Short mmCIF file of C-alpha atoms in Angstrom, two decimals:
data_model
loop_
_atom_site.label_atom_id
_atom_site.label_comp_id
_atom_site.label_asym_id
_atom_site.label_seq_id
_atom_site.Cartn_x
_atom_site.Cartn_y
_atom_site.Cartn_z
CA MET A 238 -89.75 41.06 21.94
CA PHE A 239 -92.91 43.43 21.45
CA ASN A 240 -91.93 47.18 19.77
CA THR A 241 -93.51 49.87 22.45
CA LEU A 242 -91.83 52.73 20.79
CA GLY A 243 -94.65 54.32 19.10
CA ILE A 244 -97.58 54.00 21.42
CA LYS A 245 -100.63 56.29 20.63
CA SER A 246 -102.81 56.33 24.21
CA ASP A 247 -106.44 57.58 24.17
CA TYR A 248 -104.80 60.91 25.32
CA SER A 249 -105.02 61.06 21.91
CA ILE A 250 -108.39 61.56 21.88
CA LEU A 251 -110.75 58.79 20.09
CA LYS A 252 -107.95 58.00 17.87
CA SER A 253 -106.53 54.87 20.39
CA LEU A 254 -107.95 51.88 22.07
CA ILE A 255 -104.89 51.97 24.58
CA LYS A 256 -105.51 53.77 28.09
CA ILE A 257 -102.18 54.45 30.02
CA PRO A 258 -103.06 51.68 32.81
CA ASP A 259 -103.48 48.93 30.21
CA LEU A 260 -100.36 49.93 28.29
CA ILE A 261 -98.06 49.33 31.99
CA SER A 262 -99.75 46.50 32.65
CA PHE A 263 -99.02 44.84 29.14
CA CYS A 264 -95.28 45.84 29.87
CA ILE A 265 -95.37 43.92 32.88
CA GLU A 266 -96.90 40.75 31.51
CA ASN A 267 -94.35 40.84 28.81
CA ASN A 268 -91.25 41.66 30.43
CA LEU A 269 -90.79 44.95 28.91
CA ASN A 270 -88.66 47.69 30.38
CA VAL A 271 -89.15 50.36 27.88
CA ALA A 272 -92.16 52.04 26.77
CA GLY A 273 -92.85 55.46 24.41
CA ILE A 274 -96.07 57.32 24.17
CA LEU A 275 -96.12 59.04 21.09
CA ASP A 276 -99.51 61.34 21.01
CA ASP A 277 -100.65 64.62 19.17
CA ASN A 278 -100.48 66.40 22.66
CA LEU A 279 -98.34 65.80 26.28
CA PHE A 280 -101.71 65.86 28.27
CA GLY A 281 -100.80 61.86 29.27
CA SER A 282 -96.94 62.77 29.94
CA ILE A 283 -97.53 62.98 34.02
CA GLU A 284 -99.88 60.01 34.13
CA PHE A 285 -97.18 57.66 32.01
CA TYR A 286 -94.07 58.79 33.23
CA ASN A 287 -95.49 57.87 37.03
CA SER A 288 -96.91 54.81 36.18
CA ALA A 289 -93.95 53.67 34.25
CA LYS A 290 -91.29 54.40 36.79
CA LYS A 291 -93.37 53.02 39.80
CA ASN A 292 -92.93 49.62 37.79
CA ASN A 293 -89.42 49.87 36.55
CA ILE A 294 -90.16 50.74 32.82
CA LYS A 295 -88.27 53.31 31.32
CA PRO A 296 -90.46 55.85 29.68
CA LEU A 297 -89.81 57.66 26.46
CA ILE A 298 -92.45 60.64 25.84
CA GLY A 299 -92.57 61.57 22.06
CA LEU A 300 -95.20 64.15 20.34
CA ASP A 301 -96.71 63.57 17.14
CA ILE A 302 -96.39 66.87 14.89
CA THR A 303 -98.09 67.48 11.54
CA ILE A 304 -96.23 69.82 9.49
CA GLU A 305 -97.69 70.42 5.87
CA GLU A 306 -99.87 67.12 6.22
CA ARG A 307 -96.69 65.25 6.98
CA HIS A 308 -96.00 63.42 10.65
CA TYR A 309 -92.84 63.65 12.29
CA PHE A 310 -92.02 62.74 15.74
CA LEU A 311 -90.16 64.45 18.52
CA TYR A 312 -88.85 62.71 21.53
CA ALA A 313 -87.46 64.23 24.74
CA LYS A 314 -83.89 63.46 25.32
CA ASN A 315 -84.23 64.53 28.93
CA TYR A 316 -86.02 66.92 31.16
CA LEU A 317 -84.71 70.15 29.47
CA GLY A 318 -85.88 68.79 26.12
CA TYR A 319 -89.48 68.03 27.56
CA LYS A 320 -89.67 71.34 28.41
CA ASN A 321 -88.94 72.45 24.81
CA LEU A 322 -91.65 69.69 23.85
CA LEU A 323 -93.95 72.07 25.92
CA LYS A 324 -93.43 74.88 23.97
CA ILE A 325 -93.82 72.83 20.75
CA ASN A 326 -96.90 71.26 22.49
CA THR A 327 -98.32 75.07 22.88
CA LEU A 328 -97.55 75.85 19.05
CA VAL A 329 -99.54 72.78 18.08
CA GLN A 330 -102.30 73.50 20.52
CA LYS A 331 -102.48 77.05 18.74
CA LYS A 332 -102.12 75.43 15.38
CA LYS A 333 -98.92 77.46 14.37
CA ILE A 334 -96.55 74.60 13.94
CA ASN A 335 -93.95 74.82 11.06
CA ILE A 336 -90.30 74.33 10.67
CA ASP A 337 -89.37 77.82 11.25
CA ASN A 338 -91.15 78.53 14.93
CA ILE A 339 -89.85 75.00 16.28
CA LYS A 340 -86.33 75.92 15.71
CA ASN A 341 -86.26 78.01 19.25
CA TYR A 342 -87.40 74.86 20.77
CA SER A 343 -85.24 72.07 19.31
CA LYS A 344 -82.37 71.27 21.64
CA ASN A 345 -82.29 68.22 23.58
CA ILE A 346 -85.55 66.93 21.34
CA ILE A 347 -84.37 63.90 18.97
CA LEU A 348 -86.58 64.28 15.82
CA VAL A 349 -87.68 60.86 13.86
CA ILE A 350 -88.61 60.99 10.58
CA PRO A 351 -90.97 58.53 8.88
CA PHE A 352 -89.38 56.71 6.24
CA ASN A 353 -91.85 57.71 4.05
CA VAL A 354 -91.29 61.51 3.97
CA HIS A 355 -87.30 60.74 4.22
CA LYS A 356 -86.70 63.26 1.16
CA TYR A 357 -87.66 65.91 3.70
CA ILE A 358 -84.77 65.34 5.86
CA ASP A 359 -82.56 68.07 4.99
CA SER A 360 -85.20 70.74 5.98
CA PHE A 361 -84.25 70.21 9.41
CA LYS A 362 -80.66 69.82 9.13
CA GLY A 363 -79.07 72.29 11.44
CA ILE A 364 -81.90 72.57 13.55
CA PHE A 365 -81.99 69.48 15.19
CA ASP A 366 -78.66 67.69 16.41
CA ASP A 367 -80.21 64.22 16.60
CA ILE A 368 -82.34 63.18 13.37
CA PHE A 369 -83.36 59.49 13.04
CA ILE A 370 -85.35 57.79 10.37
CA ALA A 371 -88.01 55.50 11.49
CA TYR A 372 -88.38 52.08 9.23
CA LYS A 373 -91.21 49.43 9.93
CA ASP A 374 -89.85 46.96 7.60
CA GLU A 375 -86.91 45.41 5.95
CA TYR A 376 -87.04 47.41 2.70
CA GLU A 377 -87.50 50.73 4.75
CA LYS A 378 -84.40 49.54 6.83
CA LYS A 379 -82.49 48.75 3.76
CA ASN A 380 -83.05 52.05 1.91
CA ALA A 381 -82.99 54.01 5.03
CA TYR A 382 -79.23 52.77 5.65
CA ILE A 383 -78.28 54.39 2.55
CA ILE A 384 -79.30 57.87 3.80
CA THR A 385 -78.25 57.63 7.43
CA ASN A 386 -76.89 55.15 10.17
CA LYS A 387 -79.12 56.58 12.63
CA LEU A 388 -82.35 54.41 12.51
CA VAL A 389 -85.09 53.22 14.60
CA CYS A 390 -87.48 50.62 14.30
CA LEU A 391 -90.74 52.50 15.26
CA SER A 392 -94.52 51.71 14.12
CA ILE A 393 -97.38 53.57 15.40
CA CYS A 394 -99.57 51.45 17.68
CA ASN A 395 -103.24 52.36 18.88
CA SER A 396 -104.36 49.07 20.33
CA LEU A 397 -102.88 46.33 22.36
CA SER A 398 -104.05 43.38 20.08
CA ASN A 399 -105.49 42.73 16.67
CA SER A 400 -109.01 44.40 17.60
CA ASP A 401 -111.71 44.57 15.36
CA GLU A 402 -111.68 47.58 12.62
CA ILE A 403 -115.36 48.25 14.11
CA TYR A 404 -113.94 50.33 17.21
CA PHE A 405 -112.07 52.39 15.04
CA LYS A 406 -114.97 53.24 12.85
CA ILE A 407 -116.95 53.92 15.86
CA LEU A 408 -114.39 55.98 17.46
CA ASP A 409 -114.40 57.95 14.04
CA SER A 410 -118.09 58.55 14.23
CA ILE A 411 -117.92 59.90 17.30
CA ARG A 412 -115.21 62.21 16.50
CA ASN A 413 -117.47 63.07 13.35
CA ASP A 414 -114.55 62.97 10.77
CA ASN A 415 -113.60 60.57 7.68
CA LYS A 416 -109.97 60.13 8.92
CA ASN A 417 -110.67 56.19 8.74
CA ASN A 418 -107.97 55.53 11.36
CA VAL A 419 -107.35 51.90 11.39
CA CYS A 420 -106.38 49.58 14.13
CA GLU A 421 -102.52 49.09 14.36
CA GLU A 422 -101.75 46.63 17.05
CA ILE A 423 -98.30 46.30 18.80
CA ILE A 424 -96.03 43.91 16.59
CA LYS A 425 -92.90 42.12 17.58
CA ILE A 426 -89.26 42.90 16.42
CA SER A 427 -86.18 41.28 15.60
CA GLU A 428 -83.05 40.72 17.90
CA GLU A 429 -81.28 43.15 15.35
CA ASP A 430 -84.06 45.84 15.49
CA LYS A 431 -84.43 45.61 18.86
CA LYS A 432 -80.27 46.63 19.22
CA ILE A 433 -80.93 49.30 16.79
CA ASN A 434 -83.39 50.39 18.79
CA GLU A 435 -81.26 50.36 22.07
CA LYS A 436 -79.04 53.00 20.65
CA PHE A 437 -81.99 55.30 20.20
CA ILE A 438 -83.13 54.50 23.83
CA ASP A 439 -79.80 54.96 25.16
CA LEU A 440 -80.07 58.60 24.42
CA ILE A 441 -82.97 59.27 26.28
CA ASN A 442 -83.02 59.44 30.04
CA ILE A 443 -85.96 61.97 31.67
CA GLU A 444 -86.37 62.85 35.39
CA PHE A 445 -89.16 65.11 36.21
CA PRO A 446 -88.70 67.53 39.32
CA LEU A 447 -91.83 66.44 40.83
CA SER A 448 -91.15 67.92 44.48
CA GLN A 449 -90.93 71.57 43.07
CA ARG A 450 -93.51 73.85 44.08
CA HIS A 451 -94.40 77.10 41.43
CA ILE A 452 -96.54 79.40 44.06
CA PRO A 453 -96.00 83.12 43.29
CA LYS A 454 -94.18 85.35 45.24
CA TYR A 455 -97.21 87.67 46.34
CA GLU A 456 -95.98 91.37 46.34
CA ASN A 457 -96.54 93.20 49.83
CA GLU A 458 -95.60 96.72 51.17
CA PHE A 459 -93.28 94.82 53.60
CA ASN A 460 -91.20 92.85 50.97
CA ASP A 461 -91.27 89.84 53.37
CA SER A 462 -94.48 87.58 53.23
CA PHE A 463 -94.36 86.36 56.47
CA LYS A 464 -94.22 89.82 57.99
CA TYR A 465 -97.16 90.74 56.03
CA LEU A 466 -99.06 87.61 56.82
CA SER A 467 -98.49 88.10 60.45
CA ALA A 468 -99.36 91.76 60.53
CA LEU A 469 -102.79 90.97 58.74
CA CYS A 470 -103.43 87.98 60.96
CA HIS A 471 -103.26 90.02 64.33
CA LYS A 472 -105.06 92.95 63.02
CA GLY A 473 -107.86 90.57 61.81
CA ILE A 474 -108.22 88.63 64.71
CA SER A 475 -108.06 91.81 66.86
CA LYS A 476 -110.94 92.94 64.69
CA ARG A 477 -112.55 89.52 64.89
CA LEU A 478 -112.62 89.49 68.73
CA ASN A 479 -113.42 93.33 69.27
CA ASN A 480 -109.45 93.57 70.49
CA ASN A 481 -110.21 91.02 73.43
CA VAL A 482 -107.61 88.50 72.18
CA SER A 483 -107.15 85.56 74.64
CA ASP A 484 -103.60 83.90 75.35
CA ILE A 485 -105.63 80.83 73.70
CA TYR A 486 -105.96 82.81 70.42
CA LYS A 487 -102.55 84.56 70.24
CA ASN A 488 -101.00 81.19 70.72
CA ARG A 489 -102.84 79.34 68.09
CA LEU A 490 -102.39 82.14 66.02
CA GLU A 491 -98.62 82.18 66.50
CA TYR A 492 -98.64 78.17 65.88
CA GLU A 493 -100.47 78.26 62.79
CA LEU A 494 -98.12 80.70 61.37
CA ASN A 495 -95.28 79.27 62.19
CA VAL A 496 -96.35 76.12 60.44
CA ILE A 497 -97.17 77.80 57.53
CA LYS A 498 -93.95 79.42 57.24
CA ASP A 499 -91.80 76.26 58.02
CA MET A 500 -94.06 74.72 55.59
CA GLY A 501 -93.49 77.04 52.85
CA PHE A 502 -97.06 78.11 52.29
CA THR A 503 -97.08 81.89 53.24
CA ASP A 504 -97.52 83.28 49.93
CA TYR A 505 -100.27 80.45 49.16
CA PHE A 506 -102.53 82.21 52.08
CA LEU A 507 -101.90 85.52 50.71
CA ILE A 508 -102.74 84.83 47.33
CA VAL A 509 -106.03 83.12 48.93
CA PHE A 510 -106.54 86.12 51.06
CA ASP A 511 -106.09 88.88 48.00
CA TYR A 512 -108.59 87.10 45.83
CA VAL A 513 -111.40 86.78 48.50
CA ARG A 514 -110.65 90.38 49.77
CA TYR A 515 -111.25 91.33 45.91
CA ALA A 516 -114.60 89.71 45.57
CA LYS A 517 -116.01 90.89 49.18
CA THR A 518 -114.87 94.51 48.20
CA HIS A 519 -116.78 93.89 44.93
CA ASN A 520 -119.98 92.76 45.89
CA ILE A 521 -119.46 89.20 45.14
CA MET A 522 -120.86 86.66 47.42
CA VAL A 523 -118.46 84.23 49.19
CA GLY A 524 -118.94 81.32 50.99
CA VAL A 525 -118.30 81.02 54.77
CA GLY A 526 -115.87 78.35 54.49
CA ARG A 527 -116.29 74.56 54.10
CA GLY A 528 -114.15 71.64 54.43
CA SER A 529 -110.77 71.37 56.44
CA ALA A 530 -109.81 75.25 55.89
CA GLY A 531 -112.59 76.04 58.59
CA ALA A 532 -109.99 74.47 61.04
CA SER A 533 -107.24 77.38 60.49
CA LEU A 534 -107.41 80.21 62.78
CA VAL A 535 -105.00 82.11 60.04
CA SER A 536 -107.44 81.83 57.48
CA TYR A 537 -110.63 83.16 60.04
CA SER A 538 -108.51 86.00 60.95
CA ILE A 539 -107.34 87.10 57.51
CA GLY A 540 -111.10 86.61 56.21
CA ILE A 541 -110.62 83.77 54.17
CA THR A 542 -113.37 81.80 56.10
CA ASP A 543 -116.06 82.78 58.71
CA ILE A 544 -115.52 80.14 61.14
CA ASP A 545 -113.88 80.54 64.48
CA PRO A 546 -112.11 77.17 64.85
CA ILE A 547 -111.44 77.61 68.50
CA LYS A 548 -115.01 78.07 69.28
CA TYR A 549 -115.82 75.18 67.48
CA ASN A 550 -112.86 72.97 68.56
CA LEU A 551 -111.50 72.44 65.29
CA LEU A 552 -108.14 70.81 64.86
CA PHE A 553 -105.60 72.77 62.66
CA GLU A 554 -103.80 69.27 62.03
CA ARG A 555 -106.93 67.89 60.08
CA PHE A 556 -106.10 71.07 57.72
CA LEU A 557 -102.41 71.11 57.68
CA ASN A 558 -99.92 68.93 59.27
CA PRO A 559 -96.07 69.34 59.19
CA GLU A 560 -95.59 65.64 59.35
CA ARG A 561 -97.54 65.05 56.21
CA VAL A 562 -96.35 67.86 53.68
CA THR A 563 -99.23 68.38 51.09
CA MET A 564 -100.63 71.62 49.31
CA PRO A 565 -103.08 73.20 51.96
CA ASP A 566 -106.51 72.78 50.66
CA ILE A 567 -108.86 75.69 50.74
CA ASP A 568 -112.00 75.65 49.10
CA ILE A 569 -113.90 78.79 48.40
CA ASP A 570 -117.15 79.21 47.19
CA PHE A 571 -118.17 82.28 44.99
CA GLU A 572 -121.54 83.00 43.54
CA ASP A 573 -121.50 81.55 40.10
CA VAL A 574 -122.68 84.27 38.10
CA LYS A 575 -119.91 86.56 39.20
CA ARG A 576 -116.95 83.85 39.63
CA ASP A 577 -115.61 84.85 35.96
CA LEU A 578 -114.99 88.36 37.63
CA VAL A 579 -112.29 86.70 40.27
CA ILE A 580 -110.59 84.53 37.49
CA ASP A 581 -110.27 87.57 35.49
CA TYR A 582 -108.96 89.34 38.42
CA VAL A 583 -106.42 86.68 39.31
CA LYS A 584 -105.18 86.58 35.47
CA GLU A 585 -104.46 90.18 35.11
CA LYS A 586 -102.53 90.03 38.86
CA TYR A 587 -100.31 87.19 37.96
CA GLY A 588 -100.36 86.93 34.17
CA LYS A 589 -102.47 85.38 31.50
CA ASP A 590 -99.93 82.92 30.71
CA ARG A 591 -99.53 81.44 34.15
CA VAL A 592 -103.38 81.35 35.00
CA ALA A 593 -105.44 78.83 33.68
CA PRO A 594 -108.60 76.66 34.23
CA VAL A 595 -108.11 72.76 34.98
CA LEU A 596 -107.92 70.47 32.42
CA THR A 597 -110.44 67.40 32.77
CA PHE A 598 -111.30 64.62 30.46
CA GLY A 599 -114.86 63.19 29.79
CA THR A 600 -114.83 59.39 29.18
CA LEU A 601 -117.19 56.79 27.75
CA GLY A 602 -119.00 56.13 30.52
CA ALA A 603 -121.45 52.96 30.74
CA ARG A 604 -124.52 55.24 29.31
CA GLN A 605 -122.30 57.49 27.04
CA VAL A 606 -120.88 54.59 24.90
CA LEU A 607 -123.94 52.84 24.72
CA LYS A 608 -125.56 55.95 23.23
CA ASP A 609 -122.40 56.45 20.99
CA VAL A 610 -122.30 52.85 19.75
CA ALA A 611 -126.09 52.52 19.21
CA LYS A 612 -126.09 55.52 17.11
CA TYR A 613 -123.43 54.28 14.87
CA PHE A 614 -125.72 51.29 14.35
CA LYS A 615 -128.64 53.84 13.83
CA LEU A 616 -130.41 52.31 16.96
CA GLU A 617 -130.44 55.31 19.19
CA ASN A 618 -134.02 55.47 19.21
CA LYS A 619 -134.23 52.06 20.87
CA ILE A 620 -131.49 52.54 22.89
CA ASP A 621 -132.95 54.53 25.52
CA ILE A 622 -134.55 51.16 26.73
CA LEU A 623 -131.34 50.26 27.78
CA THR A 624 -129.59 53.09 28.91
CA LYS A 625 -132.19 54.29 31.45
CA ASN A 626 -131.66 50.67 33.20
CA ILE A 627 -128.03 50.76 33.37
CA ASP A 628 -126.48 52.34 36.80
CA PRO A 629 -124.11 54.86 35.82
CA LYS A 630 -121.95 54.29 39.05
CA LEU A 631 -121.28 50.68 37.74
CA SER A 632 -119.21 49.67 34.82
CA LEU A 633 -121.38 47.52 32.07
CA LYS A 634 -119.64 44.34 33.41
CA ASP A 635 -121.22 45.06 36.40
CA ASN A 636 -124.35 46.28 35.33
CA LEU A 637 -124.48 42.66 33.46
CA LYS A 638 -125.49 41.40 37.20
CA SER A 639 -128.81 43.17 36.92
CA ASP A 640 -131.68 41.03 36.20
CA LYS A 641 -133.27 43.92 34.41
CA VAL A 642 -130.19 44.50 32.06
CA LYS A 643 -129.87 40.45 31.22
CA SER A 644 -133.34 40.16 30.70
CA LEU A 645 -133.23 43.71 28.27
CA LEU A 646 -130.47 41.96 26.52
CA SER A 647 -131.83 38.85 25.63
CA LEU A 648 -135.13 40.45 24.45
CA TYR A 649 -133.63 42.91 22.04
CA PRO A 650 -130.60 40.39 19.86
CA ASP A 651 -129.32 44.08 18.35
CA PHE A 652 -128.41 45.41 21.99
CA ASN A 653 -126.56 42.49 22.80
CA LYS A 654 -123.80 43.44 20.13
CA VAL A 655 -123.97 47.22 20.80
CA TYR A 656 -123.26 46.22 24.57
CA LYS A 657 -120.22 43.96 23.61
CA ILE A 658 -118.97 46.61 21.72
CA SER A 659 -119.53 49.14 24.23
CA PHE A 660 -117.71 47.32 26.54
CA GLU A 661 -114.37 47.33 24.72
CA LEU A 662 -114.72 50.76 24.72
CA GLU A 663 -115.79 51.98 27.94
CA GLY A 664 -113.62 54.15 29.75
CA ILE A 665 -111.50 55.30 26.85
CA LYS A 666 -111.46 59.32 26.88
CA ARG A 667 -113.93 61.02 25.04
CA HIS A 668 -113.47 64.66 24.84
CA ILE A 669 -111.58 67.56 26.53
CA SER A 670 -112.85 70.15 28.93
CA THR A 671 -112.59 72.09 32.03
CA THR A 672 -113.70 71.61 35.81
CA ALA A 673 -116.20 73.83 36.56
CA ALA A 674 -113.93 76.41 39.01
CA GLY A 675 -110.62 74.69 39.31
CA ILE A 676 -108.04 77.21 38.54
CA THR A 677 -103.77 77.05 37.80
CA ILE A 678 -101.79 79.81 39.36
CA CYS A 679 -98.23 79.45 38.58
CA ASP A 680 -94.95 81.67 39.12
CA GLN A 681 -94.03 81.13 35.44
CA SER A 682 -95.78 80.38 32.18
CA LEU A 683 -97.71 77.30 32.52
CA ASP A 684 -96.28 75.72 29.46
CA ASP A 685 -92.42 76.14 31.18
CA ILE A 686 -94.10 72.98 33.51
CA ILE A 687 -97.13 71.29 32.07
CA PRO A 688 -98.84 70.74 28.36
CA ILE A 689 -101.63 73.43 28.19
CA CYS A 690 -104.38 73.25 25.89
CA TYR A 691 -106.25 76.28 23.80
#
């Protein structure tokens, strides 16, 4: 039986070789029905949770925090505990983590103290209801039992196999620090340790309410979002058509409005209408509309798009279908030099803690990983000969089918080593950034629901 309670995934940027899909595959192959991630952030929580649940694996979600250069592990017992972890994750991101400021977020969380810092256990008594000591071997287990009977066999793992240390040296070099992270693979545990861990695992049961929506309520003069949207639409279509609105437009408008109301997206349309109106009234260029949103007469009526869907025979169902409940997808193009003005307007209107850019993760792609590995071996001045012949749309494995790539690898022996190592590191998360203009707007503080990054 393998011990999968202390998994660091590649969401701990450049500190692990383990990608979530690989972890889930490992669990399936080894008939493991429990796994716990323990990153220094919570960014991988949803991907891990969804993948684990889909494959009948019980997910445990932990957070590795550092207080006064000592590591402690926090595991959510349930969704309420996860919400508290989100708040602590914010403190971690702000680098404001200490014992005092986590007191308010300690409910429904299990504190796990590594044996090597067990002497600090008294500092947390009265803060956490459940405190466990983590042990890695028989010596630690024997001595931990003297302190408490709440034990868990847990060791940090950042590799699914006993990989060469060279991978972690290269990750350290990409990260530009001298932490000297070592390869710590998943280890096997005894039946006794498995039973000890079951007591810990039984305390945890996380169920995410994934179907909830968090669209802000749009304040309006009628104090009724649907009534206000209807009024805007009827006024807008009359203006568009010079007060000559035929039945085909009237019927289509009523149909769309009722679908939008029934699907619960009235406030969504008002929010989009509002920031598009702001842009148009503040000399900010707005695109005429693209994608399936051009099929909406409501969008055309209130000025979100400038495309008449009836004139061009565009089907509303391609945009919003009551038989398939998904969020409407309205792409809005703002001129790039003034886009931030629209974003600032939205932040001020809905709250700075409720609006944020969408996080994205850059990975070690085919060309980038070759460059990073070559730099470690001081071959960066030569590697361009190879990288310019790499198709970035293909994996390194698929690039090996290229005769040119095969020729270069045989011509330059040093490139073989670089290529083999790059092959193992390809796809690992390399850095965090934001999308060009993807913005999340929420009806409450974002870190009530999702992990955020500063």
